[in-house]
Every structure is written in C-alpha cells, then in structure tokens.
Amino acid sequence: MKGLAAAVGTALRSGRFVSTWSVVFSFVLSFTVMAPSIDSDDVVPAVAAIAACWACFALGLVITGVIERAAGRSGVRVVVVVVGLLVLSACRPMLQDAWLQFFGASVSPIWQLPFRILTNLIVWSVSLGATAVLVVTSRSVSATNSTLRAVLFELDAASGRAAQFAERAHDTVAGIVVRLRSHVELLRVNPGDADSNARAVAEQIRSLSHHVADVATSDLRSIPVTCDSMVASPRANTTPLLRVPPAGVVAMLYLACMFPYAVRTASLPTILAACVIVIVGGRLVDVCSRRRRRSRRAPMPTAVYLSLSLLVGIGLSVVSAIPGASPATAMVPTAAYAALAGGAAAASGRLHALRVERQRLSRAIEAEQRASRAATTATRDALRAASEILHRDGQAACAVFALRHPHPTPVVVTELADVLDELIDRVAVIFEYEYPSVDTRSIENLVETWARVTPIRMAVSLSARAALDTHPLSARTAYEVVAEGLLNGAKHGDGGATVVTCDVTRTGAGPRLSVTIQTSGRLAPGAQLRPTSHIGHLGARLDPEADGATLEALIDLDDAIPAPVVVSPERLGEDGRTRP
C-alpha cells in the first residue's frame, strides 16, 4: 500500500493527473455503473440526460486539467486536482437530476441524494486516481526510456568514434615509424653527412612527438561516424502483452466501482454474498495465478488469471440471478469483472514491458560506457606514451650525440642509429602495453556524452584533477560512481540539472577523493542501493533528499603512479646508450 500511496502522490504532483484517458474512462462509467435507473418509457430522454451530464462533467475535467497544467508549483497542482475532483463528483448527482428533469425523465428520490453524493465521491476518486496512476507511470517510464535511448545512441556513436580514433591512431603511429626508420637508415648509408642527418632526425622526432601529442588530445566529436545503433533498429519485443496485475487491484476496483450499482439493483443478502465472492475469489485468483507463474510447467500464468477471473465474474452473475434479476442485469457483473481483469492485465503488461526495456537500455548503456572508456582512454594513453618516448628519449639521444660528437665517426653514427632503432621499436609496439585506463579526461568525456541529452553541471577541483590523473585505481572507481549516478539521474530525475562534483577531502585516515552526484527528482521513501550494487561494494552510498538524491563516495588514494623518470643527458654514456 505504501507503493500505491506513493504512486498516487506522484500522480497528483505530476501536473498530468487529468488526461485524455480520464475523459474517456468517465464516459464509460457515466453510461454503465454510474448511470441512473432507467424506466422502459424513459430510455431516450434518460440517455440524452446522461450524455448531457457527461458532457458537463467532461468539461469540468478539461478545465481542471488546464488549470493543473498552468500551475507552476506541485502543491498548487495537488490542491487544484483534489478540489476540482471533489467538487465535480459531489455536484454530479444534482447535475444529473437537473438534466433528467429537463428531458422529462424520472429522477431518484431526494432522500437518496446524500448517499449518491458519497458514492460518486468514492467511485470517481478511485477510478480517476487509478487511471492517473497508470497514465503517469506509463508516461514517466516511457520518457525515461526515450532519454536512455538518446544516451545509448550517443554512447554508440562515441564507441564508433573511439574505434575510428583507434584506427587513426594506429595509422599515425605506423606512419611515424616508417618515416623515422627512413631517416635513421640515412644515418647508416650516409655516415659522411652524419651531423646534418642527425639534426634532421632530431627535428623529425620533435615534430612527430608534437603531432602524436596533438592526436592524443584531439576531440572525438570532430570524427564523423555512422552507427547501426539498437536505437535505430530496436530488437523485437518478446515481452508478453498481458501480465498478472498486483494482488487485490481488480477486487478493489470492482468493489469501488460496482457498489453503487449493486445498491440500486440488488438486495442486502445478494450484496453481502457478492462481496464474499469478490474478496475470497479474488484472493484465490491471485494465489493460484502466482503459484502457476513460479512453476516451470506453467508457461501462461496470465491465461490462468483471466480464466479464473472469468469464473469469479460468472459466480457473481449467478448470485445476482438467484433473486430473480433479468438476464441483462445478471450479466453485468461478469462483463465488469472480466473487463477489469483484462484491463489490469494489459496495463500491468504495458508497464512491465516498459520496465524491461529500461533495464535492457541500462545494461546496454553500462556496457557501452565501459567499452568506450576502455577503447578511447587506452588509445590516448598509448599515444601519450609514444609522444613521451620520442620527446624524452629520442631528442635526448640526438642532443647528447650532437654535444659529444662534433665530428662523428661511422661507428658512433651506427651506434646512434641502433639507439634510435630501439626507440622506434618501442613506439611500433606501443599499443601492446597496458596503461592506466581512467583519468580526469575520461570522466569529462563521459559527462560530455550525457550532457548532450540531459542538463549536467560538473566541478572538478585542481586537487581532485591531480588525484584522478595520478591514481588510476581511484579514478576507475570514480568513473564507475559517476556513470552510475548519471544513469540513476536519467532514470529517476524530473528533468532538472544533475551536478557532478569531485574534490579531495581531508580525513583522519588521510586524503580521500570525494565524488558526489546530485540529481533532482524525488525517490521512493527508503530508497537505497541494491545489496548487489557494484558501486555499493566500491563504497558509494545513496542519500534520498526532499527534492532529489545524492550519490556520494569517498575513495582511498593509495595507488599513486610514480612520476615518470626523465632520463638526463648526463645519464647517457658516450655510446649514446642508457646506463643501468
């Protein structure tokens, strides 16, 4: 019941409580269970009165919906909806009597008016509330899925760009290796002009190291990509169209909607017997259908549910027919109960299909984020390492050679060529090494990807940026927390901005990397991370707040990478090789 109450509260605050479906459902109720008792001589004027009464009631619903959507605050929306529905429900019996008198049909005795007002308040509150919960929930999950599809499309495009970026990086390194080998070969075949050739090699190394560094920091968004995303061609939906609804829903709706009809058409013993059948029969239907759903040998629990619901409806019709009700009157309970069961099963199937789609998209997004991160960051790290080798070791070797050998001999030139060949060999296989896979830029790329479809603000302090760039394991944990926080913000947010903050916090146990993701949109009471949540195992915690939620993690900084050792020219021997 807590979940149902929370769903009603969400629908009241949503600004979409009154919808087109509310008007459609009011039409059905107005001409069935909420219709007045009609004499055989008053059929035509009574139908005209019912139609006129429904038109006025529908107009009131439309006006309430317009005012609800115009209200800017959720509290005002709640007041507008509650007051509007109460006034419309309470005035409907008097409005119906006025139209019946206008068209010359008979009206109910005046002493029944308080009872009729009370039944209208109950029936319309329950029916329109249930309709609003279903519509708002379906709309919310559909909107979430649309956002997730857009994010998945962007991530799929990012993966495509990452693949093209990796291919371009490999081509760039291969071209650099070929060019450098040709220049080094000149040192061997033309030792007489070794001085100018060595300067040319040094210049080439400097220029190419800068080029590799520029490629490593290039923006992936400039790379055109065509991706055959699952968003463009979604897979076939294998989720059943019908599903067993929550326990007790059909029985509760039937009692609320049919009670006024039963009071007008049945005796007290018949009503009591019908209530027993609805409560006991509904409970048996729920238990049997769910037991069948848990059995491997029962592949169609919904068929069991609908069949047993039809039997309950038939039992109600039998109880109604025993006192002598007409066949048409006796068939109303069967039709009403079966229709409610079918509608509830269809609504439950629709919501379940949307939730299954959301889970599928969430898993696909997580996989795409990891794949994109691994591909892009590893490629950039490899390019940066290649640039460092050329800039640090290659230029150092050429500088030492020029300083120590103003008149080089062929032997010394050959030794320089051997050193440069060794460096070129390291560059040629640079993509075969493993490097720290996450840094500040990885998290920024992730946020930029999400920011294309949802508003995000990000703040990373200088100390946090340094920690992310020098602590790869901590940065990987931070990436996982941010990715999960952005995903949760898209799932449960209300369209407001998500705030991502990274900072270094001083604690009694030493400095910690603090990662916080603040999202808008109220969560269910007591919402927490799942016990099997990956980021929960990493130390993250979820704190629901009045207007949103905060996902926060304090991450240890205990895996620092030592600063790269730059080989000084003094550490190079006269032969140009590095000393041990």
XYZ file of C-alpha atoms in Angstrom:
580
model
C 0.000 0.000 0.000
C 2.950 2.317 0.550
C 3.877 1.938 -3.100
C 0.309 2.694 -4.188
C 0.133 5.767 -1.948
C 3.479 6.992 -3.298
C 2.261 6.459 -6.871
C -0.916 8.479 -6.167
C 1.146 11.278 -4.641
C 3.452 11.316 -7.663
C 0.455 11.481 -9.999
C -1.063 14.380 -8.036
C 2.173 16.372 -8.217
C 2.964 15.488 -11.824
C 0.763 18.071 -13.492
C -0.758 15.324 -15.672
C -3.319 13.810 -13.280
C -6.232 14.711 -15.550
C -5.612 13.397 -19.052
C -7.498 12.324 -22.151
C -7.857 8.877 -20.625
C -9.673 10.422 -17.647
C -12.316 11.809 -20.004
C -12.593 8.501 -21.869
C -12.973 6.494 -18.653
C -15.564 8.953 -17.332
C -17.623 8.323 -20.489
C -17.581 4.560 -19.864
C -18.566 4.906 -16.199
C -21.252 7.503 -16.910
C -23.122 5.149 -19.244
C -22.668 1.998 -17.110
C -22.368 1.753 -13.334
C -22.888 5.484 -12.706
C -25.961 5.736 -14.940
C -29.358 6.267 -13.218
C -32.050 3.625 -13.100
C -33.991 3.905 -16.352
C -37.645 3.026 -16.831
C -38.674 1.437 -20.087
C -40.642 4.549 -21.016
C -37.746 6.962 -20.319
C -34.921 5.340 -22.316
C -34.453 8.077 -24.904
C -34.714 11.106 -22.562
C -32.584 9.328 -19.957
C -29.811 8.588 -22.476
C -29.924 12.216 -23.618
C -29.696 13.371 -19.988
C -26.774 11.015 -19.303
C -24.947 12.323 -22.400
C -25.525 15.942 -21.390
C -24.440 15.243 -17.821
C -21.273 13.522 -19.054
C -20.507 16.439 -21.390
C -20.678 18.866 -18.453
C -18.615 16.543 -16.267
C -16.015 16.117 -19.025
C -15.870 19.888 -19.485
C -15.157 20.228 -15.781
C -12.376 17.667 -16.076
C -10.873 19.549 -19.007
C -10.969 22.857 -17.101
C -9.364 21.170 -14.081
C -6.661 19.724 -16.321
C -5.928 23.084 -17.932
C -5.589 24.806 -14.554
C -3.448 21.914 -13.290
C -1.012 22.253 -16.174
C -0.860 26.037 -15.775
C 0.061 25.764 -12.079
C 3.780 26.164 -11.553
C 4.143 24.549 -8.116
C 3.386 20.956 -7.206
C 1.472 21.966 -4.084
C -0.844 24.152 -6.111
C -1.425 21.295 -8.567
C -2.429 18.963 -5.741
C -4.951 21.489 -4.415
C -6.386 22.134 -7.877
C -6.842 18.421 -8.649
C -8.262 17.429 -5.254
C -10.668 20.355 -5.018
C -11.693 20.076 -8.660
C -12.465 16.339 -8.486
C -14.288 16.630 -5.174
C -16.483 19.463 -6.462
C -17.231 17.691 -9.749
C -18.009 14.378 -8.015
C -20.240 15.977 -5.377
C -22.158 18.104 -7.903
C -22.646 15.335 -10.455
C -25.799 13.761 -8.871
C -27.559 17.144 -8.746
C -26.425 17.951 -12.285
C -27.713 14.586 -13.479
C -31.108 15.152 -11.826
C -31.337 18.585 -13.440
C -30.764 17.137 -16.922
C -33.212 14.282 -16.270
C -35.896 16.804 -15.320
C -35.025 18.921 -18.357
C -35.552 15.981 -20.720
C -38.668 14.796 -18.862
C -37.263 11.617 -17.290
C -37.902 10.430 -13.739
C -35.383 11.226 -11.008
C -34.337 9.460 -7.813
C -35.988 10.385 -4.500
C -34.452 13.354 -2.732
C -33.593 11.294 0.375
C -31.062 9.283 -1.704
C -29.069 12.389 -2.622
C -26.525 12.249 0.290
C -25.875 8.577 -0.415
C -25.472 9.282 -4.136
C -23.016 12.115 -3.428
C -20.959 9.805 -1.197
C -20.870 7.023 -3.786
C -19.884 9.491 -6.512
C -17.033 10.760 -4.370
C -15.763 7.216 -3.794
C -16.204 5.896 -7.328
C -14.736 8.881 -9.168
C -11.822 9.269 -6.735
C -10.843 5.607 -7.074
C -11.422 5.290 -10.819
C -9.832 8.571 -11.885
C -6.994 8.082 -9.389
C -6.233 4.621 -10.761
C -6.352 5.964 -14.317
C -3.989 8.808 -13.422
C -1.507 6.478 -11.694
C -1.420 4.219 -14.722
C -1.071 7.081 -17.220
C 1.564 9.000 -15.244
C 3.610 5.876 -14.526
C 3.498 4.798 -18.156
C 4.401 8.303 -19.319
C 7.271 8.529 -16.830
C 8.799 5.189 -17.789
C 8.352 5.975 -21.490
C 10.088 9.341 -21.042
C 12.914 7.641 -19.149
C 13.297 5.095 -21.919
C 13.399 7.863 -24.522
C 16.187 9.570 -22.597
C 18.076 6.308 -22.223
C 17.701 5.595 -25.942
C 19.146 9.014 -26.719
C 22.036 8.388 -24.323
C 22.591 4.947 -25.802
C 22.659 6.443 -29.290
C 25.267 8.965 -28.171
C 27.327 6.264 -26.481
C 27.023 4.033 -29.519
C 28.227 6.920 -31.640
C 31.028 7.502 -29.134
C 32.051 3.855 -29.446
C 32.086 4.205 -33.218
C 34.193 7.336 -32.948
C 36.504 5.565 -30.496
C 37.008 2.740 -32.982
C 37.798 5.195 -35.775
C 40.032 7.160 -33.425
C 41.938 3.972 -32.525
C 42.301 3.129 -36.207
C 43.576 6.614 -36.965
C 45.975 6.411 -34.017
C 47.393 3.109 -35.263
C 47.818 4.578 -38.749
C 49.505 7.652 -37.290
C 51.994 5.602 -35.284
C 52.663 3.290 -38.233
C 53.376 6.301 -40.455
C 55.692 7.795 -37.860
C 57.589 4.527 -37.559
C 58.089 4.360 -41.342
C 59.262 7.974 -41.561
C 61.691 7.648 -38.669
C 63.123 4.397 -39.962
C 63.827 6.031 -43.327
C 65.671 8.904 -41.622
C 67.627 6.548 -39.383
C 68.575 4.483 -42.427
C 70.124 7.623 -43.933
C 72.469 7.763 -40.943
C 73.762 4.301 -41.821
C 74.040 4.686 -45.587
C 75.480 8.214 -45.484
C 77.758 8.497 -42.416
C 79.761 11.277 -44.042
C 76.916 13.731 -43.568
C 76.018 12.412 -40.109
C 75.864 15.867 -38.463
C 73.128 17.245 -40.731
C 71.336 13.898 -40.825
C 71.317 13.729 -37.021
C 69.854 17.251 -36.828
C 67.222 16.254 -39.380
C 66.342 13.171 -37.325
C 66.133 15.277 -34.148
C 63.830 17.768 -35.886
C 61.674 14.965 -37.212
C 61.446 13.417 -33.759
C 60.457 16.758 -32.208
C 57.841 17.455 -34.865
C 56.393 13.949 -34.753
C 56.247 13.890 -30.952
C 54.175 17.083 -31.041
C 51.954 15.597 -33.730
C 51.326 12.444 -31.690
C 50.544 14.551 -28.612
C 48.031 16.594 -30.639
C 46.352 13.416 -31.876
C 46.183 12.116 -28.305
C 44.253 15.219 -27.183
C 42.053 15.583 -30.273
C 38.270 15.866 -29.864
C 36.357 12.757 -30.880
C 33.287 14.816 -31.796
C 35.060 16.002 -34.925
C 35.131 12.418 -36.213
C 32.073 11.638 -38.374
C 30.548 8.262 -37.626
C 27.608 6.228 -38.842
C 26.498 3.696 -36.247
C 23.905 0.999 -36.649
C 22.576 1.526 -33.172
C 19.992 -0.567 -31.444
C 18.127 2.726 -31.117
C 17.724 2.963 -34.872
C 16.607 -0.645 -35.222
C 15.322 -1.902 -31.868
C 15.115 -5.617 -31.362
C 11.785 -7.353 -31.460
C 9.799 -7.070 -28.256
C 9.380 -10.517 -26.703
C 7.655 -9.277 -23.526
C 4.094 -10.640 -23.174
C 1.324 -8.115 -23.814
C -0.602 -9.320 -20.739
C 0.739 -9.861 -17.236
C -0.765 -10.792 -13.895
C -1.503 -7.466 -12.139
C -0.674 -6.721 -8.493
C -2.675 -8.673 -5.951
C -6.008 -7.208 -4.918
C -6.163 -4.485 -7.572
C -9.060 -5.939 -9.563
C -11.108 -6.807 -6.475
C -10.621 -3.315 -5.020
C -11.582 -1.588 -8.266
C -14.614 -3.837 -8.718
C -15.938 -3.183 -5.220
C -15.391 0.566 -5.538
C -16.984 0.884 -8.982
C -19.810 -1.638 -8.709
C -21.018 -0.958 -5.187
C -23.389 1.912 -6.116
C -24.753 -0.130 -8.994
C -25.343 -3.117 -6.692
C -27.084 -0.988 -4.084
C -29.651 0.135 -6.668
C -30.251 -3.275 -8.260
C -29.707 -5.936 -5.548
C -30.866 -6.832 -2.042
C -28.652 -6.759 1.027
C -28.076 -10.565 1.166
C -27.124 -10.542 -2.504
C -24.681 -7.692 -1.925
C -23.068 -9.459 1.041
C -22.755 -12.706 -0.918
C -21.199 -10.832 -3.853
C -18.684 -9.133 -1.536
C -17.646 -12.523 -0.141
C -17.198 -13.916 -3.654
C -15.142 -10.901 -4.760
C -12.842 -10.964 -1.726
C -12.379 -14.742 -1.462
C -12.452 -15.392 -5.200
C -10.075 -12.535 -5.938
C -7.651 -13.828 -3.338
C -7.779 -17.351 -4.779
C -7.214 -15.983 -8.293
C -4.147 -14.051 -7.140
C -2.683 -17.008 -5.238
C -3.304 -19.597 -7.955
C -2.021 -17.454 -10.814
C 1.158 -16.541 -8.948
C 1.782 -20.125 -7.938
C 1.446 -21.112 -11.561
C 3.805 -18.297 -12.550
C 6.516 -19.720 -10.305
C 6.088 -23.185 -11.789
C 8.257 -24.149 -14.747
C 5.457 -26.283 -16.138
C 3.039 -23.343 -16.328
C 4.146 -21.053 -19.179
C 0.895 -18.995 -19.286
C 0.040 -17.589 -15.829
C -1.935 -14.748 -17.406
C -4.288 -17.229 -19.091
C -4.855 -18.854 -15.700
C -5.518 -15.447 -14.155
C -8.027 -14.390 -16.811
C -9.796 -17.765 -16.781
C -10.207 -17.763 -13.006
C -11.313 -14.105 -13.107
C -13.993 -15.051 -15.602
C -15.191 -17.785 -13.211
C -15.409 -15.215 -10.409
C -17.487 -12.980 -12.689
C -19.775 -15.882 -13.548
C -20.192 -16.635 -9.841
C -21.215 -13.023 -9.262
C -23.752 -13.281 -12.080
C -25.188 -16.465 -10.575
C -25.607 -14.735 -7.204
C -27.285 -11.818 -8.980
C -29.633 -14.105 -10.929
C -30.844 -16.167 -7.932
C -33.173 -13.433 -6.562
C -34.755 -13.129 -10.000
C -32.683 -10.434 -11.774
C -33.129 -10.138 -15.523
C -30.512 -11.819 -17.767
C -29.147 -8.445 -18.870
C -28.770 -7.295 -15.268
C -27.240 -10.601 -14.187
C -24.595 -10.456 -16.934
C -23.284 -7.061 -15.787
C -21.019 -8.498 -13.004
C -19.417 -10.992 -15.398
C -18.739 -8.328 -18.007
C -17.484 -5.808 -15.436
C -15.162 -8.194 -13.565
C -13.767 -9.716 -16.766
C -13.217 -6.246 -18.271
C -11.432 -5.016 -15.145
C -9.237 -8.138 -15.043
C -8.342 -7.810 -18.727
C -7.654 -4.085 -18.436
C -5.484 -4.583 -15.345
C -3.558 -7.386 -17.073
C -2.997 -5.201 -20.152
C -1.868 -2.238 -18.039
C 0.451 -4.441 -15.985
C 1.887 -5.934 -19.175
C 2.479 -2.475 -20.631
C 4.291 -1.225 -17.527
C 6.319 -4.432 -17.275
C 7.370 -4.139 -20.917
C 8.497 -0.552 -20.325
C 10.496 -1.586 -17.251
C 12.104 -4.477 -19.126
C 13.069 -2.047 -21.882
C 14.531 0.316 -19.297
C 16.620 -2.459 -17.756
C 17.844 -3.546 -21.185
C 18.805 0.013 -22.075
C 20.513 0.473 -18.714
C 22.626 -2.648 -19.204
C 23.472 -1.608 -22.760
C 24.486 1.861 -21.556
C 26.745 0.399 -18.873
C 28.410 -1.863 -21.430
C 28.809 0.962 -23.941
C 30.306 3.257 -21.300
C 32.882 0.667 -20.288
C 33.717 -0.170 -23.896
C 34.027 3.482 -24.887
C 36.149 4.252 -21.849
C 38.471 1.298 -22.431
C 38.909 1.982 -26.145
C 39.395 5.746 -26.017
C 41.473 6.047 -22.868
C 43.820 3.177 -23.747
C 44.419 4.686 -27.187
C 45.104 8.145 -25.776
C 47.435 6.721 -23.138
C 49.362 4.814 -25.799
C 49.712 7.943 -27.958
C 50.869 9.993 -24.971
C 53.404 7.305 -24.119
C 54.670 7.307 -27.727
C 54.973 11.096 -27.625
C 56.933 10.869 -24.364
C 59.315 8.278 -25.802
C 60.036 10.437 -28.828
C 60.218 13.711 -26.912
C 62.093 12.492 -23.864
C 64.376 9.692 -25.060
C 64.676 10.349 -28.777
C 65.531 14.033 -28.564
C 67.819 13.389 -25.590
C 69.781 10.804 -27.557
C 70.188 13.175 -30.514
C 71.183 16.085 -28.232
C 73.859 14.052 -26.452
C 75.155 12.795 -29.785
C 75.492 16.347 -31.135
C 77.223 17.617 -27.981
C 79.684 14.786 -27.533
C 80.499 14.010 -31.131
C 81.009 17.204 -33.127
C 82.939 15.111 -35.677
C 81.261 11.716 -35.535
C 82.843 8.579 -36.880
C 80.866 5.942 -38.824
C 80.993 3.640 -35.774
C 79.464 6.280 -33.494
C 76.787 7.071 -36.130
C 75.886 3.389 -36.299
C 75.561 3.269 -32.501
C 73.203 6.303 -32.587
C 71.173 4.564 -35.290
C 70.933 1.458 -33.086
C 69.676 3.554 -30.151
C 67.080 5.250 -32.341
C 66.022 1.895 -33.803
C 65.412 0.638 -30.284
C 63.233 3.671 -29.548
C 61.348 3.217 -32.813
C 60.726 -0.422 -31.942
C 59.192 0.669 -28.646
C 56.930 3.134 -30.454
C 55.917 0.496 -33.001
C 54.518 -1.802 -30.294
C 53.198 0.970 -28.059
C 49.584 -0.278 -28.339
C 50.515 -3.685 -26.921
C 51.242 -2.274 -23.454
C 48.640 -1.731 -20.730
C 48.306 1.745 -19.292
C 46.120 3.270 -16.598
C 42.709 3.265 -18.243
C 40.987 6.191 -16.484
C 41.863 9.787 -15.715
C 40.133 13.150 -15.452
C 39.600 13.355 -19.191
C 37.779 10.005 -19.180
C 35.229 11.286 -16.663
C 34.878 14.576 -18.554
C 34.215 12.656 -21.785
C 31.531 10.628 -20.017
C 29.847 13.768 -18.669
C 30.032 15.465 -22.080
C 28.311 12.457 -23.652
C 25.436 12.560 -21.162
C 25.227 16.357 -21.350
C 24.006 16.130 -24.932
C 20.665 14.764 -23.741
C 20.286 15.911 -20.109
C 21.477 19.073 -18.295
C 24.639 18.469 -16.265
C 26.968 20.745 -14.304
C 30.440 19.480 -13.381
C 33.015 20.876 -10.975
C 36.434 19.260 -10.516
C 38.899 20.922 -8.161
C 42.583 21.142 -9.013
C 43.458 18.715 -6.234
C 40.845 16.246 -7.472
C 42.123 16.575 -11.029
C 45.644 15.793 -9.867
C 44.410 12.835 -7.837
C 42.446 11.413 -10.769
C 45.443 11.723 -13.084
C 47.885 10.050 -10.661
C 45.709 7.373 -9.020
C 44.373 5.090 -11.767
C 42.506 2.670 -9.488
C 40.838 5.526 -7.631
C 39.997 7.188 -10.941
C 38.430 3.962 -12.185
C 36.255 3.816 -9.065
C 35.282 7.470 -9.524
C 34.340 6.757 -13.135
C 32.057 3.909 -12.060
C 30.356 6.096 -9.434
C 29.804 8.987 -11.856
C 28.483 6.646 -14.544
C 26.006 5.080 -12.122
C 24.934 8.472 -10.773
C 24.245 9.862 -14.243
C 22.298 6.740 -15.150
C 20.194 6.988 -11.988
C 19.599 10.683 -12.654
C 18.207 9.878 -16.085
C 16.036 7.084 -14.666
C 14.535 8.864 -11.686
C 15.127 12.554 -12.378
C 12.458 15.110 -13.193
C 14.383 16.911 -15.914
C 16.408 19.160 -13.590
C 20.163 19.559 -13.783
C 22.497 16.893 -12.420
C 25.532 18.232 -10.518
C 28.792 16.241 -10.553
C 31.436 17.335 -8.032
C 34.933 15.927 -7.498
C 37.175 17.149 -4.703
C 39.823 15.907 -2.267
C 38.659 15.720 1.344
C 40.980 15.570 4.329
C 40.031 12.857 6.819
C 41.597 11.333 9.905
C 42.799 8.453 7.745
C 44.357 10.755 5.172
C 43.132 12.450 1.992
C 40.182 10.929 0.168
C 38.747 11.609 -3.272
C 35.155 12.780 -2.783
C 32.790 12.152 -5.715
C 29.233 13.484 -5.442
C 26.386 13.288 -7.958
C 23.292 15.320 -7.040
C 20.152 14.547 -9.051
C 16.696 16.112 -8.988
C 13.516 14.083 -8.720
C 12.079 12.517 -5.588
C 12.905 8.852 -4.939
C 10.670 6.333 -3.208
C 10.835 6.505 0.602
C 13.749 4.500 1.957
C 15.367 4.041 -1.461
C 18.887 2.645 -1.224
C 21.450 0.974 -3.459
C 20.805 -2.674 -4.167
C 22.730 -5.143 -1.963
C 24.427 -6.440 -5.128
C 25.224 -2.971 -6.453
C 28.751 -2.741 -7.847
C 29.289 0.844 -6.727
C 27.903 -0.080 -3.312
C 30.773 -2.532 -2.989
C 33.099 0.288 -4.019
C 31.937 2.358 -1.020
C 29.261 4.575 -2.583
C 26.055 5.431 -0.728
C 22.724 6.888 -1.823
C 21.076 9.610 0.292
C 17.460 10.478 -0.700
C 16.582 14.122 -0.099
C 13.426 16.211 -0.200
C 13.915 17.378 -3.774
C 16.277 14.752 -5.173
C 19.043 12.359 -4.201
C 22.801 12.411 -3.667
C 25.127 9.584 -4.631
C 28.437 10.010 -2.828
C 31.647 8.050 -2.475
C 34.865 8.666 -0.531
C 37.636 6.885 -2.419
C 41.030 5.956 -0.997
C 44.118 7.404 -2.685
C 46.590 4.593 -2.144
C 47.712 3.602 -5.648
C 49.648 6.617 -6.826
C 51.695 6.293 -10.005
C 55.291 7.403 -9.524
C 56.217 10.369 -11.629
C 57.845 9.354 -14.924
C 61.609 9.333 -14.756
C 63.093 11.648 -17.361
C 66.460 10.379 -18.475
C 69.008 13.154 -18.163
C 71.591 13.544 -20.935
C 74.268 13.051 -18.253
C 72.939 9.533 -17.721
C 73.743 8.621 -21.313
C 77.138 7.101 -21.953
C 79.451 8.108 -24.722
C 77.990 5.394 -26.903
C 74.555 7.029 -26.592
C 73.029 4.147 -24.603
C 71.330 4.489 -21.241
C 73.407 3.380 -18.263
C 71.875 0.783 -15.942
